[in-house]
Short mmCIF file of C-alpha atoms in Angstrom, two decimals:
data_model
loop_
_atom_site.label_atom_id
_atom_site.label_comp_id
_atom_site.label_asym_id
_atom_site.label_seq_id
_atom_site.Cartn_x
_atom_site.Cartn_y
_atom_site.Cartn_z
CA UNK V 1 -112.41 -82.08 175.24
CA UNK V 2 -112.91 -78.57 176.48
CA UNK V 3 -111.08 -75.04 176.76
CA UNK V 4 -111.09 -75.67 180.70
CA UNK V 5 -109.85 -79.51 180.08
CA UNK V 6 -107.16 -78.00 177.85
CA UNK V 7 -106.24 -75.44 180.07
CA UNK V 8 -105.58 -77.44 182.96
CA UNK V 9 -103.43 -79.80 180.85
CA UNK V 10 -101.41 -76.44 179.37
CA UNK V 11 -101.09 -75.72 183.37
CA UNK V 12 -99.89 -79.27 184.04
CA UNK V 13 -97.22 -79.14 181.37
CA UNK V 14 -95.60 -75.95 182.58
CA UNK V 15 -95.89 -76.77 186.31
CA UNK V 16 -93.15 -79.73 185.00
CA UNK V 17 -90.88 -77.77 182.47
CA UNK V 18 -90.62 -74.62 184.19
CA UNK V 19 -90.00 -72.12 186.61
CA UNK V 20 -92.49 -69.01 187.89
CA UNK V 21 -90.19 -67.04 185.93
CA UNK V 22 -89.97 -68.93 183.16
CA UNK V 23 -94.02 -69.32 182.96
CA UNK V 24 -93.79 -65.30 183.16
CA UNK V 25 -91.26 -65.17 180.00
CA UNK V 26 -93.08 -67.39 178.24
CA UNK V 27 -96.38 -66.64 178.83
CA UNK V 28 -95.84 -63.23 178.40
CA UNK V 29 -94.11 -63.93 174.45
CA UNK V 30 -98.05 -64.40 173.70
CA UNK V 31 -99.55 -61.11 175.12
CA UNK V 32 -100.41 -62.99 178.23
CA UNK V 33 -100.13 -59.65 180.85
CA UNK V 34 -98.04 -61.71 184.24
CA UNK V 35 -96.70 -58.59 185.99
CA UNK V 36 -98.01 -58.29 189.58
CA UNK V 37 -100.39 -61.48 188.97
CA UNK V 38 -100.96 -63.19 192.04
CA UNK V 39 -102.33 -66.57 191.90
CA UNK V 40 -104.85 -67.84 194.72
CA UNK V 41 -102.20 -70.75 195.94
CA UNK V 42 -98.74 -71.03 195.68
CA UNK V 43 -98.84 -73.17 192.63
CA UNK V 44 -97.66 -72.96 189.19
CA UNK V 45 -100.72 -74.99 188.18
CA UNK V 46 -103.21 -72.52 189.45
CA UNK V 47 -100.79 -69.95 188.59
CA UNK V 48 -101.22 -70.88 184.54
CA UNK V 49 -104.76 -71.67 184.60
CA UNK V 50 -105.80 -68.63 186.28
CA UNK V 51 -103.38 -66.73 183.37
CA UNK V 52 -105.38 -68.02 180.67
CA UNK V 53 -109.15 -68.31 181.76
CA UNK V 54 -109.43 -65.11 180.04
CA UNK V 55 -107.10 -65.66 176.79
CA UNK V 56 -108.21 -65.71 174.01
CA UNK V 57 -109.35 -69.61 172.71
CA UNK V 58 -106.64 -68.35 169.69
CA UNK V 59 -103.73 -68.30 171.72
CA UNK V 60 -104.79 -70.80 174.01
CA UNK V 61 -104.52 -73.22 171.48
CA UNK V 62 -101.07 -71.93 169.62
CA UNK V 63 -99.89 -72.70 173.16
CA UNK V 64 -101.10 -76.20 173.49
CA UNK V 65 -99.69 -76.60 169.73
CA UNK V 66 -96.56 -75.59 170.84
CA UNK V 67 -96.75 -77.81 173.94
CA UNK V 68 -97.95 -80.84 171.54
CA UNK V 69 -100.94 -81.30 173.84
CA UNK V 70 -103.28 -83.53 171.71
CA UNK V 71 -106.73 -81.58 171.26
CA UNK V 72 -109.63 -81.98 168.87
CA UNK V 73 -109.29 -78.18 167.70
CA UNK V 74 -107.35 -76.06 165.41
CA UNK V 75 -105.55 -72.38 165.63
CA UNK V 76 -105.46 -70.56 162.31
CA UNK V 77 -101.77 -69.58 163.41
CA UNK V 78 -100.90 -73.26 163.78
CA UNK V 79 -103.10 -75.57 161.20
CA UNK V 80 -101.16 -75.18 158.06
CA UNK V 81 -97.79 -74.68 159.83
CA UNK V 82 -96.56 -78.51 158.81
CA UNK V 83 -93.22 -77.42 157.88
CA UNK V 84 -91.56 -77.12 161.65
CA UNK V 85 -89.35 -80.00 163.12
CA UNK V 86 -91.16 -80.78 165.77
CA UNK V 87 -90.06 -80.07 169.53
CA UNK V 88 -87.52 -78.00 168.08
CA UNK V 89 -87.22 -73.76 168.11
CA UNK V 90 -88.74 -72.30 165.50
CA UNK V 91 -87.00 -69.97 163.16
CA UNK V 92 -87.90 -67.72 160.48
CA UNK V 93 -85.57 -66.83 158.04
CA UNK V 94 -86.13 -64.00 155.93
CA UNK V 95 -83.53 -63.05 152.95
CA UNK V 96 -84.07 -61.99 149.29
CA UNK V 97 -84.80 -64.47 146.88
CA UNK V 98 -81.05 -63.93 146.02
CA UNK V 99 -79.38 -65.18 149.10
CA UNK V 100 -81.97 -68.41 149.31
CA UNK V 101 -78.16 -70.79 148.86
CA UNK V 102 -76.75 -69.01 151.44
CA UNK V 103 -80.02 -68.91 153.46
CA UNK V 104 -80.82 -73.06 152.85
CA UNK V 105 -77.18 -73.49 154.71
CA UNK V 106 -77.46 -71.51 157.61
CA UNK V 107 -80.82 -72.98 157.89
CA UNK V 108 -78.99 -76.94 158.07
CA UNK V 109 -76.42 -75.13 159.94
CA UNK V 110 -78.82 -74.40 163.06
CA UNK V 111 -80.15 -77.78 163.01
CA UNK V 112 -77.23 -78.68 165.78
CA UNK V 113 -78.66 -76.22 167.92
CA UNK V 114 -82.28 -77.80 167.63
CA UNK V 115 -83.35 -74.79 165.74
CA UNK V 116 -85.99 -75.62 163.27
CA UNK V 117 -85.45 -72.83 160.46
CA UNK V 118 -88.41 -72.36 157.78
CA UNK V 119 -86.39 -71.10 154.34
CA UNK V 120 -89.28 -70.45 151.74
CA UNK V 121 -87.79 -71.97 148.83
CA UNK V 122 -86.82 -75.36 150.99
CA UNK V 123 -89.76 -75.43 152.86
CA UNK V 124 -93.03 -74.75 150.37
CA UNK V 125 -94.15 -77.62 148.79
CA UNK V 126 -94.82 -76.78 144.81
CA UNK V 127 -98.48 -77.98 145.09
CA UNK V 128 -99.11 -75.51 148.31
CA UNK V 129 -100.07 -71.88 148.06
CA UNK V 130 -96.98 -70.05 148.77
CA UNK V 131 -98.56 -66.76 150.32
CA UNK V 132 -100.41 -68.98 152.61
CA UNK V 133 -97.78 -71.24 153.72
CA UNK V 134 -95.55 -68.39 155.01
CA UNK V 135 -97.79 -66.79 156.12
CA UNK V 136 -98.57 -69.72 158.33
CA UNK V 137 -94.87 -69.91 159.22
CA UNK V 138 -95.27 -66.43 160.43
CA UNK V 139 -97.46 -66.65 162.89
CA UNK V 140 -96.29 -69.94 164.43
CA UNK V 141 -92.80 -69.25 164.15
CA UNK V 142 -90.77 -68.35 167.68
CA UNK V 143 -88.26 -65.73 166.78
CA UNK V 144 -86.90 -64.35 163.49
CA UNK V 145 -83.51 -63.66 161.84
CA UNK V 146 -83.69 -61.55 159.11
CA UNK V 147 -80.62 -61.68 156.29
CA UNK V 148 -80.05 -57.85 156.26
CA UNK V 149 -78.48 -56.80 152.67
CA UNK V 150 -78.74 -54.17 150.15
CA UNK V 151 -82.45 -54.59 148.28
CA UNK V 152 -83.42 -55.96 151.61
CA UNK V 153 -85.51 -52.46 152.57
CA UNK V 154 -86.82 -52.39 149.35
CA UNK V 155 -88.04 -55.65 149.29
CA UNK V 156 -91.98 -55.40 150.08
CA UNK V 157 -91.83 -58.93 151.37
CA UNK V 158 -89.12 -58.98 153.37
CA UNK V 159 -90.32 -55.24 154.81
CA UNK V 160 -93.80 -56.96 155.53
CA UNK V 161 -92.21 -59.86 157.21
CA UNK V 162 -90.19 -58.09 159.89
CA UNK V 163 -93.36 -56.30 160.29
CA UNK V 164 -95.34 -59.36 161.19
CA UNK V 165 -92.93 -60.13 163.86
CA UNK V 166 -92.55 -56.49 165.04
CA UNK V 167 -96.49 -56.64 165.45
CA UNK V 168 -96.32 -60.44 167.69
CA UNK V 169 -93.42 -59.17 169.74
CA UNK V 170 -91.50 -61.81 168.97
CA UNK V 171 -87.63 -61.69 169.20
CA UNK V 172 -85.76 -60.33 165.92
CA UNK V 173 -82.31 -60.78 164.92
CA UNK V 174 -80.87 -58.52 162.23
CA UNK V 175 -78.05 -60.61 160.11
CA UNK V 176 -75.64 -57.85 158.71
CA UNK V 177 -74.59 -58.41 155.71
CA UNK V 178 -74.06 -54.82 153.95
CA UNK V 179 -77.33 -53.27 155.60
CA UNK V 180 -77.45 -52.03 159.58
CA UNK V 181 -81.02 -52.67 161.02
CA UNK V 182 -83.40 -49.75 160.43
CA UNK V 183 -87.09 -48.91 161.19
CA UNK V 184 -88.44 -50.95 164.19
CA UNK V 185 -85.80 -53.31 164.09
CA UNK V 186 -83.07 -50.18 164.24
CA UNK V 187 -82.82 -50.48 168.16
CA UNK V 188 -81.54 -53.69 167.69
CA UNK V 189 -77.45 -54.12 166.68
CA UNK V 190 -77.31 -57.18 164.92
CA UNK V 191 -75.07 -59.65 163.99
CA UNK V 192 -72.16 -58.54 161.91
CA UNK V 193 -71.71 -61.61 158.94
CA UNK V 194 -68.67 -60.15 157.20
CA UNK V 195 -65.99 -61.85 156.89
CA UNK V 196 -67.89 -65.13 158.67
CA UNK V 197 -68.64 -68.73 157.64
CA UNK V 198 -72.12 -70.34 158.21
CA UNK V 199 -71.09 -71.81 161.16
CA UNK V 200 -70.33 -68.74 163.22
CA UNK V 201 -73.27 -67.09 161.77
CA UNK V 202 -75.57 -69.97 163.47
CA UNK V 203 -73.89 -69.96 166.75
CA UNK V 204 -74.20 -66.44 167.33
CA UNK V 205 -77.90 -66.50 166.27
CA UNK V 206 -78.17 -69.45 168.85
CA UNK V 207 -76.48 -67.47 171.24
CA UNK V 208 -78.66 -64.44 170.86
CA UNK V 209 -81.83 -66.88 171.18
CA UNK V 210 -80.54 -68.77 174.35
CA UNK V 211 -80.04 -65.32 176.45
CA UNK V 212 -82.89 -63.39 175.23
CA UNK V 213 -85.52 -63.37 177.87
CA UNK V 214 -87.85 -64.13 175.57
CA UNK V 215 -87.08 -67.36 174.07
CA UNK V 216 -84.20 -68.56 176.54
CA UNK V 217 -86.73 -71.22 178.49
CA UNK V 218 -88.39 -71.95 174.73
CA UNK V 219 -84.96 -72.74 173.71
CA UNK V 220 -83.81 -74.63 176.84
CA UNK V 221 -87.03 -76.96 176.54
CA UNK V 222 -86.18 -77.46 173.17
CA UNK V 223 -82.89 -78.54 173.89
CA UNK V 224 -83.66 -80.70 176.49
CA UNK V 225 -86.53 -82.69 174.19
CA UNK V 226 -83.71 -82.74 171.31
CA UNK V 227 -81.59 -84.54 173.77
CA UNK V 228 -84.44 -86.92 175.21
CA UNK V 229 -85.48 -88.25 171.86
CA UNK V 230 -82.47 -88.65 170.66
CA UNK V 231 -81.64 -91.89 168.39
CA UNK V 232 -78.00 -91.54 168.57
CA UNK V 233 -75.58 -90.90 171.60
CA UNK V 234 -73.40 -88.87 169.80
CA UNK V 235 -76.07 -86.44 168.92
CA UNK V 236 -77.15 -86.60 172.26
CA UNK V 237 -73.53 -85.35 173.75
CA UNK V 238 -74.12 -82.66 170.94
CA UNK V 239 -76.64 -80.52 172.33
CA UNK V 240 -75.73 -81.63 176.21
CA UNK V 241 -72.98 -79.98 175.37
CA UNK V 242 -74.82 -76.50 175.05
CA UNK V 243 -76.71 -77.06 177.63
CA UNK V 244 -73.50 -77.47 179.77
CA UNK V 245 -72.70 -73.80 178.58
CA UNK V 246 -75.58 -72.58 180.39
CA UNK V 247 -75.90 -71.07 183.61
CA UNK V 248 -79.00 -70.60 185.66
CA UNK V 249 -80.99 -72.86 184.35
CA UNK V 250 -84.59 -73.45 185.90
CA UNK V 251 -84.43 -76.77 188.06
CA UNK V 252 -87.97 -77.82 186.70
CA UNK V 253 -86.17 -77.77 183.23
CA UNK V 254 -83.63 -80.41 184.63
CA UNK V 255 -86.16 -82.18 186.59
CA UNK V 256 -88.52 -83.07 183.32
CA UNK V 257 -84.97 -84.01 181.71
CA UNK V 258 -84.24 -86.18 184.37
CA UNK V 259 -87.81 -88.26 183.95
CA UNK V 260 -87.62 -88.02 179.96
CA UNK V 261 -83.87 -89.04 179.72
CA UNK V 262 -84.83 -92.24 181.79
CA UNK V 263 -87.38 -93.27 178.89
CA UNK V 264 -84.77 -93.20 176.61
CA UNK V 265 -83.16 -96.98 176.37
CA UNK V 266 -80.26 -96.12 174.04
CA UNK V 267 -79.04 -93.02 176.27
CA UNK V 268 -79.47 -94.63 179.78
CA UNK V 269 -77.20 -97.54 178.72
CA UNK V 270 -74.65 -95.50 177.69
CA UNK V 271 -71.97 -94.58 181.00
CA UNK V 272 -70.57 -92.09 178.77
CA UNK V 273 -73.76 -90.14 178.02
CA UNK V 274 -75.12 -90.62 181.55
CA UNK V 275 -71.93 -89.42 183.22
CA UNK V 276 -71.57 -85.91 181.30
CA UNK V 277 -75.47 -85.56 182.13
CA UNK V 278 -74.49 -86.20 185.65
CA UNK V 279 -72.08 -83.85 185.86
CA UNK V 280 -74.81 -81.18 184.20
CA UNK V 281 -77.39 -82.21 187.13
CA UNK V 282 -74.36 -81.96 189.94
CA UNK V 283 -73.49 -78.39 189.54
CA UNK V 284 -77.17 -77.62 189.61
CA UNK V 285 -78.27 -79.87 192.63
CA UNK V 286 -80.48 -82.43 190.84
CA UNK V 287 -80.06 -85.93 191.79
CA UNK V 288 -78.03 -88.04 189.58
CA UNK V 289 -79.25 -91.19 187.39
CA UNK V 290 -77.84 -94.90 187.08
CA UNK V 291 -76.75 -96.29 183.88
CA UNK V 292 -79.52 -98.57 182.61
CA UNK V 293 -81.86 -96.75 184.45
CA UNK V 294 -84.18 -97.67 187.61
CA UNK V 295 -83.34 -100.69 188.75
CA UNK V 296 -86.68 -103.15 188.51
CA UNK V 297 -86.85 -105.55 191.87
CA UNK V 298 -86.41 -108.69 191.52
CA UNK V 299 -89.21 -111.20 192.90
CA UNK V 300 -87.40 -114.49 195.10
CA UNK V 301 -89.83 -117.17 194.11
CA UNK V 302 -87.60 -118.81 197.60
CA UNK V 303 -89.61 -116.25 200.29
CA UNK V 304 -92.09 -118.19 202.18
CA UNK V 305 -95.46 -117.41 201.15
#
């Protein structure tokens, strides 16, 4: 399999999940420079592949990772990151080695909002090399929310961390708790964690995540394959249920949840599930599915031959 193989099949997979738009947010989250591109046809396909012909073979590959497009090759951002949930949004979580109890529940916390946190002391495995392992989390991870306390500046680790994702670009979100963001990450206001349980602490980090330009499709998608492999209906409702919060939300995103959902035995017999999906796919103008699915045709061994 080649780099032109895999980039057609990168160009495939966004041409179904997203918008032009979208494509531009997300493609542009890995240095890939969109503005004022014009593709030779009015196709997303073309639009991708002619994107990344010139990408590095790096981040060509931490996209098809990210994707889950089988290949036969390996990204050094993405080979020893084992730790993620896969199809979900990818979270780092950095916090002094203090505040790791605090840190391992807001990292179960997120779980409800398909967020896939990495927490150091949860997610190393005592045989692995710890340096390398986050490290690895680091550059695979999709956005970061840093636990901002007192000790947290002085911290070399920590410092070097919120460095890393100040040099990728990547989307940071400043936890308060006793320390206002400073440095590179001053511009940004943060989330004020006084006087709040876990709970509110993950929902407004979802929050942030799911209107930030730069992860809102990410976090859409991730939604949406949360809610497609789903192995109980109850879960399922769950996350609908925040994507029924959202507004604007790219058709091709709906479309691929339309064709996924349908795979999905336990959801598609369920009238209750299928009905608040419905009512999602109404308000946006995508056309509605049956419970149980397609109806297969029935052959009448009776018809004259």
């Amino acid at each position: 399999m080649d780099r032109i193989d895999l980039i057609d099949r990168i160009g495939r997979e966004l041409q179904s999940r997203m918008s032009f738009s979208d494509i531009n947010v997300y493609l542009s989250a890995y240095g890939i420079n969109c503005k004022d591109f014009q593709p030779s046809a009015n196709s997303k396909w073309v639009y991708v592949k002619e994107l990344l012909v010139d990408a590095e073979d790096d981040i060509v590959l931490q996209i098809a990772d990210e994707l889950d497009l089988e290949h036969d090759y390996s990204s050094s951002a993405s080979k020893e990151a084992t730790f993620w949930k896969v199809g979900h949004f990818r979270l780092f979580l950095s916090h002094l080695a203090s505040f790791k109890v605090n840190t391992g529940r807001l990292q179960r916390a997120l779980r409800k909002y398909a967020i896939s946190g990495f927490v150091a002391h949860e997610d190393i495995e005592p045989s692995k090399e710890w340096q390398t392992e986050i490290e690895a989390a680091l550059q695979s991870m999709d956005a970061m929310a840093a636990m901002l306390m007192p000790g947290f500046k002085e911290s070399n680790w920590c410092d070097q961390e919120v460095g890393v994702a100040v040099g990728r670009d990547v989307l940071i979100i400043p936890v308060r708790k006793g320390l206002d963001p400073y440095g590179f990450i001053g511009k940004y206001q943060g989330i004020q964690a006084a006087n709040k349980n876990v709970g509110e602490v993950a929902e407004e980090i979802f929050n942030v995540i799911i209107k930030s330009p730069k992860t809102r499709a990410k976090m859409i998608r991730c939604i949406s394959n949360s809610i497609s492999q789903s192995t109980e209906v109850e879960d399922a409702l769950e996350k609908l249920s925040l994507l029924q919060e959202q507004h604007d939300i790219a058709k091709d995103s709906l479309e691929s949840l339309r064709i996924e959902v349908n795979d999905n035995q336990l959801l598609i017999k369920s009238s209750n599930f299928v009905q608040e999906l419905n009512s999602l796919f109404n308000r946006n103008g995508i056309e509605n599915i049956k419970v149980g699915g397609a109806q297969k045709t029935e052959w009448d061994d009776d018809i004259p031959f």
